[in-house]
Short mmCIF file of C-alpha atoms in Angstrom, two decimals:
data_model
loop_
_atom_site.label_atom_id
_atom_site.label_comp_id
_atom_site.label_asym_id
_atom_site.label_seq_id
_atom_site.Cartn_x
_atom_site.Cartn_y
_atom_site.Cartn_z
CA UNK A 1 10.22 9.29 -25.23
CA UNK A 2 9.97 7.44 -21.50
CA UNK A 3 9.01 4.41 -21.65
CA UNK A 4 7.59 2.27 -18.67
CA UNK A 5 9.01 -1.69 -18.73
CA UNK A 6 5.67 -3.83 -18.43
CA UNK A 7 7.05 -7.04 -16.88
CA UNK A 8 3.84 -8.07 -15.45
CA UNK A 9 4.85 -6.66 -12.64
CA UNK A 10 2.32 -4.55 -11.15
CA UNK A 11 0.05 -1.35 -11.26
CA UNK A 12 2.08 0.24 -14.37
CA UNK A 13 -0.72 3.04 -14.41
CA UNK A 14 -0.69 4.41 -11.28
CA UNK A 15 3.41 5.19 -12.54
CA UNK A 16 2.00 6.36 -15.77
CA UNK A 17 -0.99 8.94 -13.86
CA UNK A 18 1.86 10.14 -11.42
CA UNK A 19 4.21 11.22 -14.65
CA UNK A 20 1.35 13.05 -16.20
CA UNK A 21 0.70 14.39 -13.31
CA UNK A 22 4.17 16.17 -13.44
CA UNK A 23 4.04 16.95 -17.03
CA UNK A 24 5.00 13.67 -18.18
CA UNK A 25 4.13 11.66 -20.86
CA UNK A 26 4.90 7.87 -20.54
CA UNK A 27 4.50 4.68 -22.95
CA UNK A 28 3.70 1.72 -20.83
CA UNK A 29 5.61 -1.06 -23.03
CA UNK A 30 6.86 -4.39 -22.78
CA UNK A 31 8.68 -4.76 -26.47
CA UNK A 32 12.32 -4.87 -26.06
CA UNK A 33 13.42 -2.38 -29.17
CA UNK A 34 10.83 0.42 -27.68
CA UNK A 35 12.96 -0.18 -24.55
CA UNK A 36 16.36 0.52 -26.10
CA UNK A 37 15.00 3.42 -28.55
CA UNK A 38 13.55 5.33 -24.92
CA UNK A 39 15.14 8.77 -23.90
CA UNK A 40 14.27 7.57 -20.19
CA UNK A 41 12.96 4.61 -18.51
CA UNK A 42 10.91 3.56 -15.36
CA UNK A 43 10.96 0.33 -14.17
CA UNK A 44 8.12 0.08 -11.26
CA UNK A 45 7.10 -3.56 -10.15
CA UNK A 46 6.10 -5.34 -7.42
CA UNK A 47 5.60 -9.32 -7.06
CA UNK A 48 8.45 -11.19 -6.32
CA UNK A 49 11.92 -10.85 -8.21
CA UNK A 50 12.24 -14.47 -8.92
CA UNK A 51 8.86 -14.15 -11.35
CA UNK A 52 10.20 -10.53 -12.63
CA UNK A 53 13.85 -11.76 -13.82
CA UNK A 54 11.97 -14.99 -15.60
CA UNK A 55 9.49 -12.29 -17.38
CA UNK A 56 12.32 -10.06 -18.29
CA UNK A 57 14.26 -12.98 -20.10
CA UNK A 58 11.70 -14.56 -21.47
CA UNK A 59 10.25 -10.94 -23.31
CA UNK A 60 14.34 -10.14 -24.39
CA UNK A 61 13.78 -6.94 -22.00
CA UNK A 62 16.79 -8.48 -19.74
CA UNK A 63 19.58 -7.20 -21.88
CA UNK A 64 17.81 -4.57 -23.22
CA UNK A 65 17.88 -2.69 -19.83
CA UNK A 66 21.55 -3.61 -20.06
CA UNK A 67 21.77 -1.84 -22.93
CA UNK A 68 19.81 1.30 -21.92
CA UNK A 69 22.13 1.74 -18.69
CA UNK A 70 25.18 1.24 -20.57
CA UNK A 71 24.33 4.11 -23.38
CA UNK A 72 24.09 6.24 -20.31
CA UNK A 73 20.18 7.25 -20.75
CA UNK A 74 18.52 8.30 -17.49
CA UNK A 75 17.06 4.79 -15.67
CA UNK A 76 14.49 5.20 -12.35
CA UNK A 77 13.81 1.84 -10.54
CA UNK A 78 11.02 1.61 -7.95
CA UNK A 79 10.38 -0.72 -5.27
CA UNK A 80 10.91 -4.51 -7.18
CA UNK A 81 12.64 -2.30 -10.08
CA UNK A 82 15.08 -1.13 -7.18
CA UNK A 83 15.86 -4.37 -6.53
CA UNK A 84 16.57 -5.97 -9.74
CA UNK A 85 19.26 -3.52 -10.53
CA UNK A 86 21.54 -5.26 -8.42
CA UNK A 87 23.34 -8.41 -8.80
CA UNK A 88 21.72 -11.21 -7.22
CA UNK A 89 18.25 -11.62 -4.84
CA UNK A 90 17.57 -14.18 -2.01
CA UNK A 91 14.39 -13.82 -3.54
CA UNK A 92 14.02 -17.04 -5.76
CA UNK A 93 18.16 -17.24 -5.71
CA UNK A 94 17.99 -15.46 -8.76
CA UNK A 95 20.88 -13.87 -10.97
CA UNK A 96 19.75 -10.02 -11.50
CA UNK A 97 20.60 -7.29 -13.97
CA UNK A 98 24.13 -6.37 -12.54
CA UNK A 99 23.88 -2.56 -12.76
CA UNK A 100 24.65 -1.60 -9.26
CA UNK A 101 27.02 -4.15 -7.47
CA UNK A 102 25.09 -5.51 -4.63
CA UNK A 103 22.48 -8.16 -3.70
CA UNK A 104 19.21 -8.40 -2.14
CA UNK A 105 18.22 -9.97 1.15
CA UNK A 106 14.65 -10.96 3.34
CA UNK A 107 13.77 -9.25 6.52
CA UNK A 108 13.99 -11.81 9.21
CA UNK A 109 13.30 -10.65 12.65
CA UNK A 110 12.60 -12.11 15.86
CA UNK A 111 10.69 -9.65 17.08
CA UNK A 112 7.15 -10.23 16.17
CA UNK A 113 6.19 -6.55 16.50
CA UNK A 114 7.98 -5.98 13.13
CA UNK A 115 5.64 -7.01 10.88
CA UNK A 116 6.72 -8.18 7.18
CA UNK A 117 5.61 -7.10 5.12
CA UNK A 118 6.93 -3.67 6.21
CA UNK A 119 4.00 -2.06 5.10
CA UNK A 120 2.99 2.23 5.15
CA UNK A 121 5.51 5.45 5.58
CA UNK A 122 8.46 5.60 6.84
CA UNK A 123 11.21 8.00 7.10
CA UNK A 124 14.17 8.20 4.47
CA UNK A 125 17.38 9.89 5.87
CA UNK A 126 19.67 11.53 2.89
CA UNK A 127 23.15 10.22 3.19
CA UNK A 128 24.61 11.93 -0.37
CA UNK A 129 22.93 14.54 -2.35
CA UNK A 130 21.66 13.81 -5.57
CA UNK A 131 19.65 15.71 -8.56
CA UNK A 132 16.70 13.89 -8.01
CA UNK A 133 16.81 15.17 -4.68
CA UNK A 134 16.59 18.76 -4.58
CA UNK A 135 12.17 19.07 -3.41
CA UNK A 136 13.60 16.13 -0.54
CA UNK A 137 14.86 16.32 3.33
CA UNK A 138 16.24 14.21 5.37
CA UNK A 139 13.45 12.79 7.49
CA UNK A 140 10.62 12.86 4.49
CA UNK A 141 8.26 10.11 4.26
CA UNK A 142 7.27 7.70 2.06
CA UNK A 143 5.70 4.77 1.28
CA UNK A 144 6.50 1.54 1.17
CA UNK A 145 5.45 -2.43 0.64
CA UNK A 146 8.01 -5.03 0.72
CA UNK A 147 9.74 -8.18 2.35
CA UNK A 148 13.31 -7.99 0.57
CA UNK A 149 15.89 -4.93 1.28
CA UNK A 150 18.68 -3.95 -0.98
CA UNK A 151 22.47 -4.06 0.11
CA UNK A 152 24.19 -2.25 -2.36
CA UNK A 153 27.95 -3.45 -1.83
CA UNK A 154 29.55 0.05 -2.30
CA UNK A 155 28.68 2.48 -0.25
CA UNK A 156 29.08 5.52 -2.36
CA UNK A 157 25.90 4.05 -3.94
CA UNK A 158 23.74 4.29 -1.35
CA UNK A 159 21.45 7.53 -1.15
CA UNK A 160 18.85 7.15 1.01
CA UNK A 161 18.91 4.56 5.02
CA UNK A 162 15.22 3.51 6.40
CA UNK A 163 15.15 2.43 9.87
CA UNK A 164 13.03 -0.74 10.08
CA UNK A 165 14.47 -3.08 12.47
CA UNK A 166 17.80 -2.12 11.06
CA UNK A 167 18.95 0.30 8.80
CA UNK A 168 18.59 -0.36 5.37
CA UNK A 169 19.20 1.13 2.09
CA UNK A 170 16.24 3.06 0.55
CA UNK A 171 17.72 5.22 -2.16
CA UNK A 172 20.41 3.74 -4.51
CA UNK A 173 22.06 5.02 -7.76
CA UNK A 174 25.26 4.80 -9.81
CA UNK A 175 25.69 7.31 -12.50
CA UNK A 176 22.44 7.37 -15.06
CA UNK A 177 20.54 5.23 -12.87
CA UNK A 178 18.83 5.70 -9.58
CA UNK A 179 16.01 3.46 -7.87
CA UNK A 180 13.55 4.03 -4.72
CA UNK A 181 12.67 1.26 -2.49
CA UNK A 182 9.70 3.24 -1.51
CA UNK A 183 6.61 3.98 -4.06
CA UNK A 184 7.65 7.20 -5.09
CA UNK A 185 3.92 7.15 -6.91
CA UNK A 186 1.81 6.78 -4.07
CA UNK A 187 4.11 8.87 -1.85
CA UNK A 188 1.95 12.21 -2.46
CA UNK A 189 3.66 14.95 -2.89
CA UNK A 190 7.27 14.05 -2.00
CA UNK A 191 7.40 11.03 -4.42
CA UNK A 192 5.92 13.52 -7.15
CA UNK A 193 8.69 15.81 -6.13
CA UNK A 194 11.85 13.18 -7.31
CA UNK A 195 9.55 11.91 -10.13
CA UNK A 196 9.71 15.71 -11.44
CA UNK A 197 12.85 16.02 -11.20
CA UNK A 198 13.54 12.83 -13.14
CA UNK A 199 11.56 14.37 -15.83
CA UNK A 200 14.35 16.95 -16.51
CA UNK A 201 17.40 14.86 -15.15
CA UNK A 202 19.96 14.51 -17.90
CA UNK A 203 21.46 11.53 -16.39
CA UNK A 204 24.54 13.56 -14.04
CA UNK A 205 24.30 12.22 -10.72
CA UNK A 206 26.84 14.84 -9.67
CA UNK A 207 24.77 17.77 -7.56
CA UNK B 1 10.51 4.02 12.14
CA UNK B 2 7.39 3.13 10.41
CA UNK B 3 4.73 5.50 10.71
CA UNK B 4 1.19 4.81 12.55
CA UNK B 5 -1.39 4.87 9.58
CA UNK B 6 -4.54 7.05 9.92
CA UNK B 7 -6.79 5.50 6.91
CA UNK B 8 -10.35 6.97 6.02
CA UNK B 9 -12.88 4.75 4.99
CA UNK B 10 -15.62 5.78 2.26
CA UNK B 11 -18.65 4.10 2.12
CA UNK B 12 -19.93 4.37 -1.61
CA UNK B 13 -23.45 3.38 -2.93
CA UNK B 14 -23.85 3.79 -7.24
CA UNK B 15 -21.18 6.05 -6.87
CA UNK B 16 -21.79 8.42 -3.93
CA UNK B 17 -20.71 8.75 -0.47
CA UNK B 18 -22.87 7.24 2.34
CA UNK B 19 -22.34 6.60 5.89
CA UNK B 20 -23.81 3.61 7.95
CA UNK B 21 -24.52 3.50 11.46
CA UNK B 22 -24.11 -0.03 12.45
CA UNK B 23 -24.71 -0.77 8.74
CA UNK B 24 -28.31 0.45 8.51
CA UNK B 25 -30.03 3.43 7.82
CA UNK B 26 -27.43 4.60 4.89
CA UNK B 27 -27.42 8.19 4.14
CA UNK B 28 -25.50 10.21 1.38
CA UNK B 29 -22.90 12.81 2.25
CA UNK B 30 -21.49 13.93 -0.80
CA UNK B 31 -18.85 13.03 -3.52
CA UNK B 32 -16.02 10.17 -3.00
CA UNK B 33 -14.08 11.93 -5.17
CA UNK B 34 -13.89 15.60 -4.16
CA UNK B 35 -13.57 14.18 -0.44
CA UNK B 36 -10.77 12.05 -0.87
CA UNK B 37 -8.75 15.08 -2.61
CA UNK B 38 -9.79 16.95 0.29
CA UNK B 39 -8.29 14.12 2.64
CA UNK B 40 -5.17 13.88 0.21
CA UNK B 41 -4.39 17.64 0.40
CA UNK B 42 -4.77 17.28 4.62
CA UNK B 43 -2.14 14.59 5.14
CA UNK B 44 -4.56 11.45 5.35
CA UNK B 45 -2.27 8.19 4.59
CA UNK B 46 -4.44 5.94 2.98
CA UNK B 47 -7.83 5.39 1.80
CA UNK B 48 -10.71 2.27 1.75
CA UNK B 49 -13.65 2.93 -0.40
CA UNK B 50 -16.34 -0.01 0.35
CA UNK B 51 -18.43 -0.78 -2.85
CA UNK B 52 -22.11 -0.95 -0.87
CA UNK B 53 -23.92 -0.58 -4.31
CA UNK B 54 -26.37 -3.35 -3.71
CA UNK B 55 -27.03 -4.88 -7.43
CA UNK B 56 -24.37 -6.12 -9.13
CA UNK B 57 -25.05 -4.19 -12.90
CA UNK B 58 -24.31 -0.62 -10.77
CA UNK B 59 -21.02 -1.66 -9.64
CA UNK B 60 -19.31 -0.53 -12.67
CA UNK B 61 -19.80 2.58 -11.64
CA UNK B 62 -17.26 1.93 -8.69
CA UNK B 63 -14.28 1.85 -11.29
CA UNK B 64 -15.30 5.29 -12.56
CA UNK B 65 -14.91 6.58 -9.16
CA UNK B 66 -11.51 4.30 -8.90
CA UNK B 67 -10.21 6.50 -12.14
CA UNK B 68 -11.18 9.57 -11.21
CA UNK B 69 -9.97 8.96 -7.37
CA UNK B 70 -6.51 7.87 -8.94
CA UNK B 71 -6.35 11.12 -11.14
CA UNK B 72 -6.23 12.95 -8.07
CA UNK B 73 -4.83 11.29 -5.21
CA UNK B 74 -1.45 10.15 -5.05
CA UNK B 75 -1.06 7.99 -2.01
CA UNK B 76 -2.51 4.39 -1.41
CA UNK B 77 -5.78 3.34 -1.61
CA UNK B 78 -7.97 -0.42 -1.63
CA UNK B 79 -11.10 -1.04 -2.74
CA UNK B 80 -13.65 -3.71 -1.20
CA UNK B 81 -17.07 -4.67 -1.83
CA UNK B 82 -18.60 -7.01 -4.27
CA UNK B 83 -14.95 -8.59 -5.17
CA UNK B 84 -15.88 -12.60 -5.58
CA UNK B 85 -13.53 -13.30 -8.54
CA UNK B 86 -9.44 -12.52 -9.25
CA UNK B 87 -11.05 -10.53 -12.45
CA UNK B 88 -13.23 -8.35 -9.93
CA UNK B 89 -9.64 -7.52 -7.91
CA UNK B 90 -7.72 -7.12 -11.52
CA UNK B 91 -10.56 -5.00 -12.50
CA UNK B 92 -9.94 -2.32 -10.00
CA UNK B 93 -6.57 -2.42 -9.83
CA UNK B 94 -6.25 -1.93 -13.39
CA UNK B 95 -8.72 1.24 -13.15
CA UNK B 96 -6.01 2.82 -10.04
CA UNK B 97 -6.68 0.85 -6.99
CA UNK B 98 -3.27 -0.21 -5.13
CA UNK B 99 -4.93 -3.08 -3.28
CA UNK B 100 -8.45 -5.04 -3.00
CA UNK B 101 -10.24 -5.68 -0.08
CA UNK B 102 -11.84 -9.17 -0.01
CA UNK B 103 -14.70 -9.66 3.22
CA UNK B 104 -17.97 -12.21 2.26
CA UNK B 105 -16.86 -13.94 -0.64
CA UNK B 106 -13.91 -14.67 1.05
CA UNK B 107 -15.53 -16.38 4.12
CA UNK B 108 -18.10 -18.03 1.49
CA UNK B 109 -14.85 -19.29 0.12
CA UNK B 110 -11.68 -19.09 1.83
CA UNK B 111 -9.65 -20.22 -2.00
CA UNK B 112 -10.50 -16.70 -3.47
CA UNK B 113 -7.67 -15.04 -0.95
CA UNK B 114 -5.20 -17.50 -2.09
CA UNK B 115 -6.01 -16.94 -5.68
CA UNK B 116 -6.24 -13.31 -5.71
CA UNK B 117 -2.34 -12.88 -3.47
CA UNK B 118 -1.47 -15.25 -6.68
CA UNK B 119 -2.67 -13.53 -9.24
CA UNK B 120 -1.82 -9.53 -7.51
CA UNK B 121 0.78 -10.69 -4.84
CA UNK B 122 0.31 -10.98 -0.86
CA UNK B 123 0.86 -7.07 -0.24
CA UNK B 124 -2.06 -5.98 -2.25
CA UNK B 125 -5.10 -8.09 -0.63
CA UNK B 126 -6.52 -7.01 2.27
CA UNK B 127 -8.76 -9.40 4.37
CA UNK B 128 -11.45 -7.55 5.97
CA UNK B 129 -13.35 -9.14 8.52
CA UNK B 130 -16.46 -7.84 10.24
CA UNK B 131 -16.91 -10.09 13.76
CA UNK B 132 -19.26 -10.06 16.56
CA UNK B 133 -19.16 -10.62 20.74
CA UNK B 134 -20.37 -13.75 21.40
CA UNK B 135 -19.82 -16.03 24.46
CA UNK B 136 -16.39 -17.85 24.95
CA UNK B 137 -17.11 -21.36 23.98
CA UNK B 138 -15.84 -24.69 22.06
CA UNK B 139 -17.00 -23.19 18.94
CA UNK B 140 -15.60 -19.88 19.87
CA UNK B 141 -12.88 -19.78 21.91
CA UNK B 142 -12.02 -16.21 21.24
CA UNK B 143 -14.92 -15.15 22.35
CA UNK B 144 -15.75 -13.55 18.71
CA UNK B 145 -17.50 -14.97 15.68
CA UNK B 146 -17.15 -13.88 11.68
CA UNK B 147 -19.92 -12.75 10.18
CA UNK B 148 -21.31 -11.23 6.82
CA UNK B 149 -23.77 -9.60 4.85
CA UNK B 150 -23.37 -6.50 7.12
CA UNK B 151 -23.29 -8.39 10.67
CA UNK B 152 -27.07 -10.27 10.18
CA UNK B 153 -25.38 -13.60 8.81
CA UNK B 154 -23.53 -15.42 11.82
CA UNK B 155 -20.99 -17.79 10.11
CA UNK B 156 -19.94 -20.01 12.47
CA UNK B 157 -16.45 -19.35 12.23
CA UNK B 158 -13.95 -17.94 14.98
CA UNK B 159 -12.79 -14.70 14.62
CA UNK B 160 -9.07 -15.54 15.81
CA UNK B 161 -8.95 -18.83 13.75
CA UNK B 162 -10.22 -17.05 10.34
CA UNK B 163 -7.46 -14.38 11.06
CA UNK B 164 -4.59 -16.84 11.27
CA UNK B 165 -6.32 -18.82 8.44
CA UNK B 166 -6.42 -15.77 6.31
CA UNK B 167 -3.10 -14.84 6.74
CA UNK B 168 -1.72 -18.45 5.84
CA UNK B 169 -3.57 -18.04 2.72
CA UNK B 170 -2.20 -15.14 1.91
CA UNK B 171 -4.01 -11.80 3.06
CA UNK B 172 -0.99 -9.17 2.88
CA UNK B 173 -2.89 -7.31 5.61
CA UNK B 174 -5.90 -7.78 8.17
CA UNK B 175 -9.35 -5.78 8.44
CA UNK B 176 -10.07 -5.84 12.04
CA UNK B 177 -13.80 -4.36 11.77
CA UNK B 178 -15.91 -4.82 15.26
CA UNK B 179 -19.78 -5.12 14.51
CA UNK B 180 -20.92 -3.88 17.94
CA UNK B 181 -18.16 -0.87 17.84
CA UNK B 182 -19.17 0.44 14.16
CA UNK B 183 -21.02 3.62 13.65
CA UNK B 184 -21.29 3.86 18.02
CA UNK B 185 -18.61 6.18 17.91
CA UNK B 186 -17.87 4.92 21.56
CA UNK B 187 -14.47 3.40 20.55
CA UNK B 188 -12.77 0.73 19.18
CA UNK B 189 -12.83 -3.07 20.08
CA UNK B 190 -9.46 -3.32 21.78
CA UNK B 191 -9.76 -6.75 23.13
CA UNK B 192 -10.40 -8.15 20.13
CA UNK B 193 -7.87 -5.79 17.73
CA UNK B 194 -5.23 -6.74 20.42
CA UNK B 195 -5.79 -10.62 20.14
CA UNK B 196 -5.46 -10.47 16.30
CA UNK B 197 -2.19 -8.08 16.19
CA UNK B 198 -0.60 -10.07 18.51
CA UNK B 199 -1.17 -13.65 17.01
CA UNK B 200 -0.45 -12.85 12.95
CA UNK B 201 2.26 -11.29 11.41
CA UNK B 202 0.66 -9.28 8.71
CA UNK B 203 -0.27 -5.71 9.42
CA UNK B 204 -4.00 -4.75 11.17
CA UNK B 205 -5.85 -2.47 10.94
CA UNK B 206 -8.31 -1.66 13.27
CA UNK B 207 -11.90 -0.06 11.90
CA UNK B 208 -15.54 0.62 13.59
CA UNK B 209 -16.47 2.88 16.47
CA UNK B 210 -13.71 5.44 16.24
CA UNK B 211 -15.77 8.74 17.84
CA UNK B 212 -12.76 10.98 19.69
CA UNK B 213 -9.04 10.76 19.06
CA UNK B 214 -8.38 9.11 22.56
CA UNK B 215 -9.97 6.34 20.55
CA UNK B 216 -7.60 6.09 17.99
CA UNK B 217 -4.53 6.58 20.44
CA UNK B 218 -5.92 3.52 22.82
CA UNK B 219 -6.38 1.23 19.89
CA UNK B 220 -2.75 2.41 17.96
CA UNK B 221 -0.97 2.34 21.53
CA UNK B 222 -2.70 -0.41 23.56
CA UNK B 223 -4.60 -2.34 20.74
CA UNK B 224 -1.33 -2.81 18.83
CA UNK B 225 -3.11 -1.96 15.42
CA UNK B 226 -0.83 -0.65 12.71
CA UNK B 227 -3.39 1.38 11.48
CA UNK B 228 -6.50 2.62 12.46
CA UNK B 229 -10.16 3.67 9.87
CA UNK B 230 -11.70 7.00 10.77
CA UNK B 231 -14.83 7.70 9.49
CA UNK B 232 -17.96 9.34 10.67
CA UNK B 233 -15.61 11.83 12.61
CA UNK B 234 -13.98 13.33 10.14
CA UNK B 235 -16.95 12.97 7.11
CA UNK B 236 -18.99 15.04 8.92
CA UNK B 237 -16.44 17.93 10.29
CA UNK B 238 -15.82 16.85 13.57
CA UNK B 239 -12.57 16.45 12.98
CA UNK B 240 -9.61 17.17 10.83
CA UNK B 241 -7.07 14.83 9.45
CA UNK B 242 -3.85 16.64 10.17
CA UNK B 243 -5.85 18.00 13.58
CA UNK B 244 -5.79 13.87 14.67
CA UNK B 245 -2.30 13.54 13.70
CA UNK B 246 -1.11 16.45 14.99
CA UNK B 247 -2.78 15.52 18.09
CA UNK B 248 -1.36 11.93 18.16
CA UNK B 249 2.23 13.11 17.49
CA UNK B 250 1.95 15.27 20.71
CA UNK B 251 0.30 12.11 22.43
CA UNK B 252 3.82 10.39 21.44
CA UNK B 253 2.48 8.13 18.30
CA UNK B 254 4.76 8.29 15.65
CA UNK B 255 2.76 9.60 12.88
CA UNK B 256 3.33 11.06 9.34
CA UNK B 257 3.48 14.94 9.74
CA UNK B 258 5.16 16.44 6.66
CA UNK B 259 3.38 16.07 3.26
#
């Protein structure tokens, strides 16, 4: 069973249309003990991490993604669910789940061109290869919304950079877990393509 | 580095496609739903679908085409038209939309942006703004002036200052729609898409009077829009989706090319 985390946290559908549409079948659910009894999980999201973290606590879903990651079951984050894996975000100053060992930061430019949000589709270079990867190439686009960037503090768990005034991480994973800045759901028929292959990934992030 | 957006707008009236010409004389052209597949499937970035259904018990019928849009199409797309309340916005974004697009009610009053980035978050409202030339004066010293119910309703309001106002309230991204450019096919309003890029910091897109693809490269280049709405020249044939990009990458615009 795959279960999607409902944290209030955005358009949980469109996630759940995009699975079917690769031949999977996904429970949207917010209770806790659905969470932990899942053979997979997605958690989407968008909204602001300081509001997410407060929703996960407060529903008991918090440790039960703990839990999920540390029985080694295959976990995809997107967008706000790629930045709550790590360990703390500017956003709110808030303590996050810990998974990855990392925080999260704002984009703060002077140059006025660079808009923030950065909004639309944008290239993701592959820096290691992964499972999920196999339908992707290096210069692939995909789409994305957001104002906070993920700095995963080890390298070796960064996947994917994004040029957007800097160089930023995109694609992040350690072992059973990996997590897309971008909206791998409304990314056509790249995003489709590492959403597939999450429906057969055993967890292995060795290629 | 972020791609240039080509977005196709879809006029829909009780559920079919229409087309205005300076927003008169309405005429259906087919099926919202079968045309944005055929969009999807040629490399189009993102879609707008305006609710024109003019009484307000037909506009259920707008989530219907929401669903069966979001069956099928698997990039971004906003809805507008008819969207007064933060249920209206939560309505179609429960039924597939990614984002509303807020325009009358909005001007009528300014609190339903503010309400709506609370209740869905900044990045998923879209402030669409249809203005008008006027003369530069106290009243409007951009030299443009907001207006509704399709361009016959003058509000009063400066274009520029609205922008900046709807930003501060929380519009994740701007809806730069010329009156006198839409439907004319003759180009887009670059004076005024240029004035509005270059004073917020929330993306623009620039809509009304795209006719040839020198239009969209003057307004993506020189108007500084982020994005600009096609839509007469591709809903009737004229052009091609991935024909404009193509074209546009070879102009130099950094556009999305594999799909």
């Amino acid at each position: 069973m795959l279960v999607i985390v409902d944290y209030d946290a955005g358009n949980l559908r469109s996630v759940q249309r995009a699975c079917a549409k690769v031949g999977m079948t996904a429970e949207i659910s917010a209770d806790p003990d659905l969470i932990r009894r899942a053979d997979k999980v997605i958690f989407p999201g968008v909204g602001s991490a300081e509001s997410a973290v407060d929703t996960l606590h407060q529903r008991g879903q918090f440790e039960a993604l703990q839990e999920v990651y540390q029985a080694g079951k295959p976990m995809l984050g997107i967008c706000l669910g790629s930045q709550i894996v790590l360990e703390f975000s500017a956003e709110g100053d808030k303590d996050c789940l810990g998974l990855i060992k990392g925080v999260v930061s704002k984009f703060d430019f002077t140059d006025r061109s660079l808009k923030i949000p950065h909004i639309g589709w944008n290239e993701v270079e592959i820096v290691q290869p992964h499972p999920l990867l196999k339908g992707i190439e290096s210069g692939d686009e995909f789409y994305f919304v957001h104002s906070y960037f993920t700095r995963p503090a080890d390298k070796n768990d960064i996947y994917g950079m994004t040029e957007y005034g800097h160089p930023f991480c995109s694609m992040l994973g350690h072992d059973n877990l990996f997590a897309t800045q971008f909206h791998l759901e409304k990314s056509g028929r790249k995003g489709l393509a590492i959403l597939a292959a999450f429906a057969t990934w055993n967890g292995d992030s060795q290629c | 580095m972020l791609s240039k957006r080509i977005i196709a707008c879809l006029d829909v009236r009780e559920g079919k496609l229409a087309k205005s010409v300076r927003f008169v004389d309405t005429q259906d052209i087919g099926d919202p739903v079968s045309k944005a597949r055929e969009y999807y499937d040629d490399g189009l970035d993102e879609l707008v679908f305006y609710d024109i259904t003019a009484s307000s018990d037909q506009r259920n019928i707008m989530l219907d085409v929401v669903e069966a849009v979001a069956e099928q199409v698997y990039i971004p797309f906003s809805v507008g038209g008819g969207i007064r309340t933060v249920e209206d916005a939560s309505r179609l974004l429960w039924a597939g939309a990614e984002k509303i697009n807020v325009n009358s009610a909005a001007v009528q009053r300014p609190e339903l942006i503010a309400e709506c980035a609370y209740a869905i978050g900044n990045q998923n409202v879209v402030l669409s703004m249809d203005i008008k030339r006027v003369e530069v004066c106290r009243e409007f010293p951009s030299g443009y002036e907001v207006v509704i119910n399709g361009g016959r309703t003058p509000m009063g309001i400066d274009a520029l200052a609205w922008a900046l106002q709807g930003e501060e309230l929380g519009a994740g991204e701007l809806v730069v729609n010329s009156i006198d450019a839409d439907g004319t096919r003759e180009g887009y309003e670059i004076n005024l898409t240029r004035m509005i890029a270059e004073a917020v910091s929330v993306p623009v897109i620039a809509s009304g009077g795209a006719g040839k693809p020198e239009h969209l490269l003057e307004v993506l280049t020189e108007g500084k829009a982020d994005a600009a709405l096609v839509a007469s020249m591709v809903h009737y044939g004229d052009y091609t989706v991935s024909g404009l990009k193509q074209w546009l990458h070879d102009q130099g615009v950094k556009v999305r090319l594999k799909y």
